[in-house]
Amino acid sequence: FGHHRTSFAFHIFCSLILAARLRIVTCLAIMSPPSTIGDIPLKQLANHANSYAAAHGLQVEKRIQIDDSSSNSSSGEKKEASTYQCAPISLLPNAFPATEFERAKSLASNFNELVDRISRDGDFLQSTLGGPGGVTDADPYTRKLLQLYNEIYCGKGVNGEEWGKFAREADCLGVQRSDYMLNSKKDEQDKIYYELKQVELNTIASSFAGLSVNVAGLHRHLTQRFKNEVADFIESNERAVMGQDYVRSDGEDKGVPINPALTCIPQAMNVAYDQYQNRFEKSNSDRVILFVVQEGETNTVDQRFLEFNLWERHSIPVVRMS
């Protein structure tokens, strides 16, 4: 939904995983997927989408074990190799109310400012997360984050010198991704309408800038390339989301919006890079942007999009480390 420059010092990420065991007692019918979407065979549309995805880097990395043919031993040693496969994508776009889309974009700067202010308030974080019975008692991940925060931003040396001021005075760049879903409600006339509901706000792992840009490109390509063939499907989807009485107004844009993430995020990193360079211009060392990547990362293609755009647009090198 857009990118705004802000500060980030602390992130709390809570994930709830619901596991359920389903016992099938009686199977009344087996539903098979449709063979066509609109007037085009599903297989043809899927093949076209897969080809587009491969050509535009809509992929994730997959680690596999292969026999080490270079080894002279007969111990059957294996080595790790990487392959790439199509990332999970939806074949066609889903209708989304333009008013709620614009509302989400307008909220971005407010949420960014909220994260920024909270990240600077160590007392608030400690009082709400720490202490007996707090989140840190039950969640070791949050406990470690709060410990690091206190050491880096609030820490003092053995002689009482406050080193936390260096972190607090540093220039910070935050890249957040706010996830939303539509909640359906009924008005007084019993008509269905939708309102925006936030699912989560990602800060540490605000990924998928590269993939989402290209998913939008894929959807735009398919709905334009096969416009007549998928027209009925798109219109039925609109009615399902917007209501059976929905009539598109004249001049209303029903296309897939352009996603500027691969332009905006590298540009923001470039601003932070330039600011760092201005503050430490006396240093003769080469400057890079460090990507801290978890070991075994599979979302490497998405991250490489940012890395390559930083170099191609701003000549800024990126170093990846775990």
Coordinates of N, CA and C in Angstrom, one line a residue, residues 129-221:
L129 N 5.4 -5.2 28.4 CA 5.8 -6.5 28.0 C 6.6 -7.2 29.1
G130 N 7.3 -6.5 29.9 CA 8.2 -7.1 30.9 C 7.5 -7.3 32.3
G131 N 8.4 -7.6 33.2 CA 7.9 -7.8 34.6 C 7.2 -9.1 34.8
P132 N 6.9 -9.4 36.1 CA 6.3 -10.7 36.5 C 4.9 -10.8 35.8
G133 N 4.7 -11.9 35.2 CA 3.4 -12.1 34.5 C 3.3 -11.5 33.2
G134 N 4.3 -10.8 32.7 CA 4.2 -10.2 31.4 C 4.5 -11.1 30.2
V135 N 4.5 -10.6 29.0 CA 4.6 -11.4 27.8 C 6.0 -12.1 27.9
T136 N 7.0 -11.4 28.4 CA 8.4 -12.0 28.4 C 8.5 -13.2 29.3
D137 N 7.6 -13.4 30.2 CA 7.6 -14.6 31.0 C 7.2 -15.8 30.2
A138 N 6.3 -15.6 29.2 CA 5.8 -16.8 28.5 C 6.5 -16.9 27.1
D139 N 7.0 -15.9 26.6 CA 7.5 -15.9 25.2 C 9.0 -15.6 25.2
P140 N 9.9 -16.6 25.0 CA 11.3 -16.4 25.0 C 11.8 -15.5 23.9
Y141 N 11.1 -15.5 22.7 CA 11.5 -14.7 21.6 C 11.3 -13.2 22.0
T142 N 10.1 -12.8 22.5 CA 9.9 -11.5 22.9 C 10.8 -11.1 24.1
R143 N 11.1 -12.0 25.0 CA 12.0 -11.7 26.1 C 13.4 -11.3 25.6
K144 N 13.9 -12.1 24.5 CA 15.2 -11.8 24.0 C 15.2 -10.4 23.3
L145 N 14.1 -10.1 22.5 CA 14.0 -8.8 21.9 C 14.1 -7.7 22.9
L146 N 13.3 -7.8 23.9 CA 13.3 -6.8 24.9 C 14.6 -6.6 25.6
Q147 N 15.3 -7.7 25.9 CA 16.6 -7.7 26.5 C 17.6 -6.9 25.5
L148 N 17.5 -7.2 24.2 CA 18.4 -6.5 23.3 C 18.1 -5.1 23.2
Y149 N 16.8 -4.8 23.3 CA 16.4 -3.4 23.2 C 16.9 -2.6 24.4
N150 N 16.8 -3.2 25.6 CA 17.3 -2.5 26.8 C 18.8 -2.3 26.8
E151 N 19.5 -3.3 26.3 CA 20.9 -3.2 26.2 C 21.4 -2.2 25.2
I152 N 20.7 -2.1 24.1 CA 21.2 -1.2 23.0 C 20.7 0.2 23.2
Y153 N 19.5 0.4 23.6 CA 18.9 1.7 23.6 C 18.8 2.3 25.0
C154 N 18.9 1.5 26.1 CA 18.8 2.0 27.4 C 20.0 1.6 28.3
G155 N 21.0 1.0 27.7 CA 22.2 0.4 28.4 C 23.1 1.5 28.9
K156 N 23.8 1.1 30.0 CA 24.8 1.9 30.6 C 26.1 1.1 30.9
G157 N 27.2 1.7 30.8 CA 28.5 1.0 31.0 C 28.8 0.8 32.5
V158 N 29.9 0.1 32.8 CA 30.2 -0.1 34.2 C 30.5 1.2 35.0
N159 N 30.9 2.2 34.3 CA 31.3 3.5 34.9 C 30.1 4.4 34.9
G160 N 28.9 3.9 34.4 CA 27.7 4.8 34.4 C 27.5 5.5 33.1
E161 N 28.5 5.4 32.2 CA 28.3 6.1 30.9 C 27.1 5.5 30.1
E162 N 26.3 6.4 29.5 CA 25.1 5.9 28.8 C 25.4 5.7 27.3
W163 N 25.6 4.5 26.9 CA 25.9 4.2 25.5 C 24.6 4.1 24.7
G164 N 23.4 4.0 25.4 CA 22.2 3.9 24.7 C 21.9 5.1 23.8
K165 N 22.5 6.3 24.2 CA 22.2 7.5 23.5 C 22.7 7.4 22.0
F166 N 23.7 6.6 21.7 CA 24.2 6.5 20.4 C 23.1 5.8 19.5
A167 N 22.5 4.8 20.0 CA 21.4 4.2 19.2 C 20.2 5.1 19.1
R168 N 19.9 5.8 20.2 CA 18.7 6.7 20.1 C 18.9 7.9 19.2
E169 N 20.2 8.3 19.0 CA 20.5 9.4 18.1 C 20.7 9.0 16.7
A170 N 20.8 7.7 16.4 CA 21.1 7.2 15.1 C 19.9 7.5 14.2
D171 N 20.2 7.7 12.9 CA 19.2 7.8 11.9 C 18.6 6.4 11.6
C172 N 17.3 6.3 11.6 CA 16.6 5.0 11.4 C 15.7 5.0 10.2
L173 N 15.6 3.9 9.5 CA 14.7 3.7 8.4 C 13.8 2.5 8.7
G174 N 12.5 2.7 8.7 CA 11.6 1.6 8.9 C 10.9 1.2 7.6
V175 N 10.7 0.0 7.4 CA 9.9 -0.5 6.2 C 8.9 -1.5 6.8
Q176 N 7.6 -1.0 6.9 CA 6.6 -1.8 7.4 C 5.6 -2.3 6.4
R177 N 5.0 -3.5 6.6 CA 4.0 -4.0 5.7 C 2.7 -4.3 6.6
S178 N 1.7 -3.6 6.3 CA 0.4 -3.8 7.0 C -0.5 -4.7 6.2
D179 N -0.9 -5.8 6.8 CA -1.8 -6.7 6.1 C -3.3 -6.5 6.6
Y180 N -4.1 -6.6 5.6 CA -5.6 -6.3 5.8 C -6.4 -7.4 5.2
M181 N -7.6 -7.6 5.7 CA -8.6 -8.4 5.1 C -9.9 -7.6 5.2
L182 N -10.9 -8.0 4.3 CA -12.2 -7.4 4.3 C -13.2 -8.1 5.2
N183 N -13.9 -7.3 6.0 CA -14.9 -7.8 6.9 C -16.3 -7.4 6.4
S184 N -17.1 -8.4 6.2 CA -18.4 -8.1 5.6 C -19.4 -7.8 6.7
K185 N -20.3 -6.8 6.4 CA -21.3 -6.5 7.4 C -22.6 -6.1 6.5
K186 N -23.7 -6.0 7.2 CA -24.9 -5.6 6.6 C -25.4 -4.3 7.1
D187 N -25.9 -3.4 6.2 CA -26.5 -2.1 6.6 C -27.9 -2.3 7.0
E188 N -28.6 -1.2 7.3 CA -30.0 -1.2 7.7 C -30.9 -1.8 6.7
Q189 N -30.5 -1.7 5.4 CA -31.3 -2.2 4.3 C -30.9 -3.7 4.0
D190 N -30.2 -4.2 4.9 CA -29.7 -5.6 4.8 C -28.8 -5.9 3.6
K191 N -28.2 -4.8 3.1 CA -27.2 -4.9 2.0 C -25.8 -5.2 2.6
I192 N -25.1 -6.0 1.9 CA -23.7 -6.3 2.4 C -22.7 -5.2 2.0
Y193 N -21.9 -4.8 2.9 CA -20.8 -3.9 2.6 C -19.6 -4.4 3.4
Y194 N -18.4 -3.9 3.0 CA -17.2 -4.3 3.5 C -16.4 -3.2 4.2
E195 N -15.7 -3.6 5.3 CA -14.8 -2.6 5.9 C -13.5 -3.3 6.2
L196 N -12.5 -2.4 6.3 CA -11.1 -2.9 6.4 C -10.8 -3.4 7.8
K197 N -10.1 -4.5 8.0 CA -9.7 -5.0 9.2 C -8.2 -5.4 9.1
Q198 N -7.4 -4.8 10.0 CA -6.0 -5.1 10.0 C -5.7 -6.5 10.6
V199 N -4.9 -7.3 9.9 CA -4.5 -8.6 10.4 C -3.2 -8.5 11.3
E200 N -2.2 -7.8 10.7 CA -1.0 -7.7 11.5 C -0.2 -6.6 10.8
L201 N 0.8 -6.1 11.6 CA 1.7 -5.1 11.1 C 3.1 -5.6 11.1
N202 N 3.7 -5.9 10.0 CA 5.1 -6.5 9.9 C 6.2 -5.5 9.9
T203 N 7.2 -5.6 10.7 CA 8.3 -4.7 10.7 C 9.6 -5.4 10.4
I204 N 10.0 -6.4 11.2 CA 11.2 -7.1 11.0 C 11.1 -7.9 9.6
A205 N 10.0 -8.5 9.4 CA 9.9 -9.4 8.2 C 8.9 -8.8 7.2
S206 N 9.1 -7.5 6.9 CA 8.2 -6.9 5.9 C 8.6 -7.3 4.5
S207 N 8.4 -8.5 4.1 CA 9.0 -9.0 2.9 C 7.9 -9.0 1.8
F208 N 8.3 -9.6 0.6 CA 7.4 -9.8 -0.5 C 7.2 -8.5 -1.3
A209 N 8.1 -7.5 -1.2 CA 8.0 -6.4 -2.1 C 8.2 -6.8 -3.5
G210 N 9.3 -7.6 -3.8 CA 9.6 -8.0 -5.1 C 8.5 -8.9 -5.7
L211 N 8.1 -9.9 -4.9 CA 7.1 -10.8 -5.4 C 5.7 -10.2 -5.7
S212 N 5.3 -9.3 -4.7 CA 4.0 -8.7 -4.9 C 3.9 -7.7 -6.1
V213 N 5.0 -7.1 -6.4 CA 5.1 -6.2 -7.6 C 4.8 -7.1 -8.8
N214 N 5.5 -8.2 -8.9 CA 5.3 -9.1 -10.0 C 4.0 -9.9 -10.1
V215 N 3.4 -10.1 -8.9 CA 2.1 -10.7 -8.9 C 1.1 -9.7 -9.5
A216 N 1.2 -8.5 -9.1 CA 0.3 -7.5 -9.7 C 0.5 -7.4 -11.2
G217 N 1.8 -7.5 -11.6 CA 2.1 -7.5 -13.1 C 1.5 -8.7 -13.8
L218 N 1.5 -9.9 -13.1 CA 0.9 -11.1 -13.7 C -0.6 -10.9 -13.8
H219 N -1.2 -10.4 -12.8 CA -2.7 -10.2 -12.8 C -3.1 -9.2 -13.9
R220 N -2.3 -8.2 -14.0 CA -2.6 -7.1 -15.0 C -2.4 -7.7 -16.4
H221 N -1.4 -8.5 -16.6 CA -1.2 -9.2 -17.9 C -2.3 -10.1 -18.3

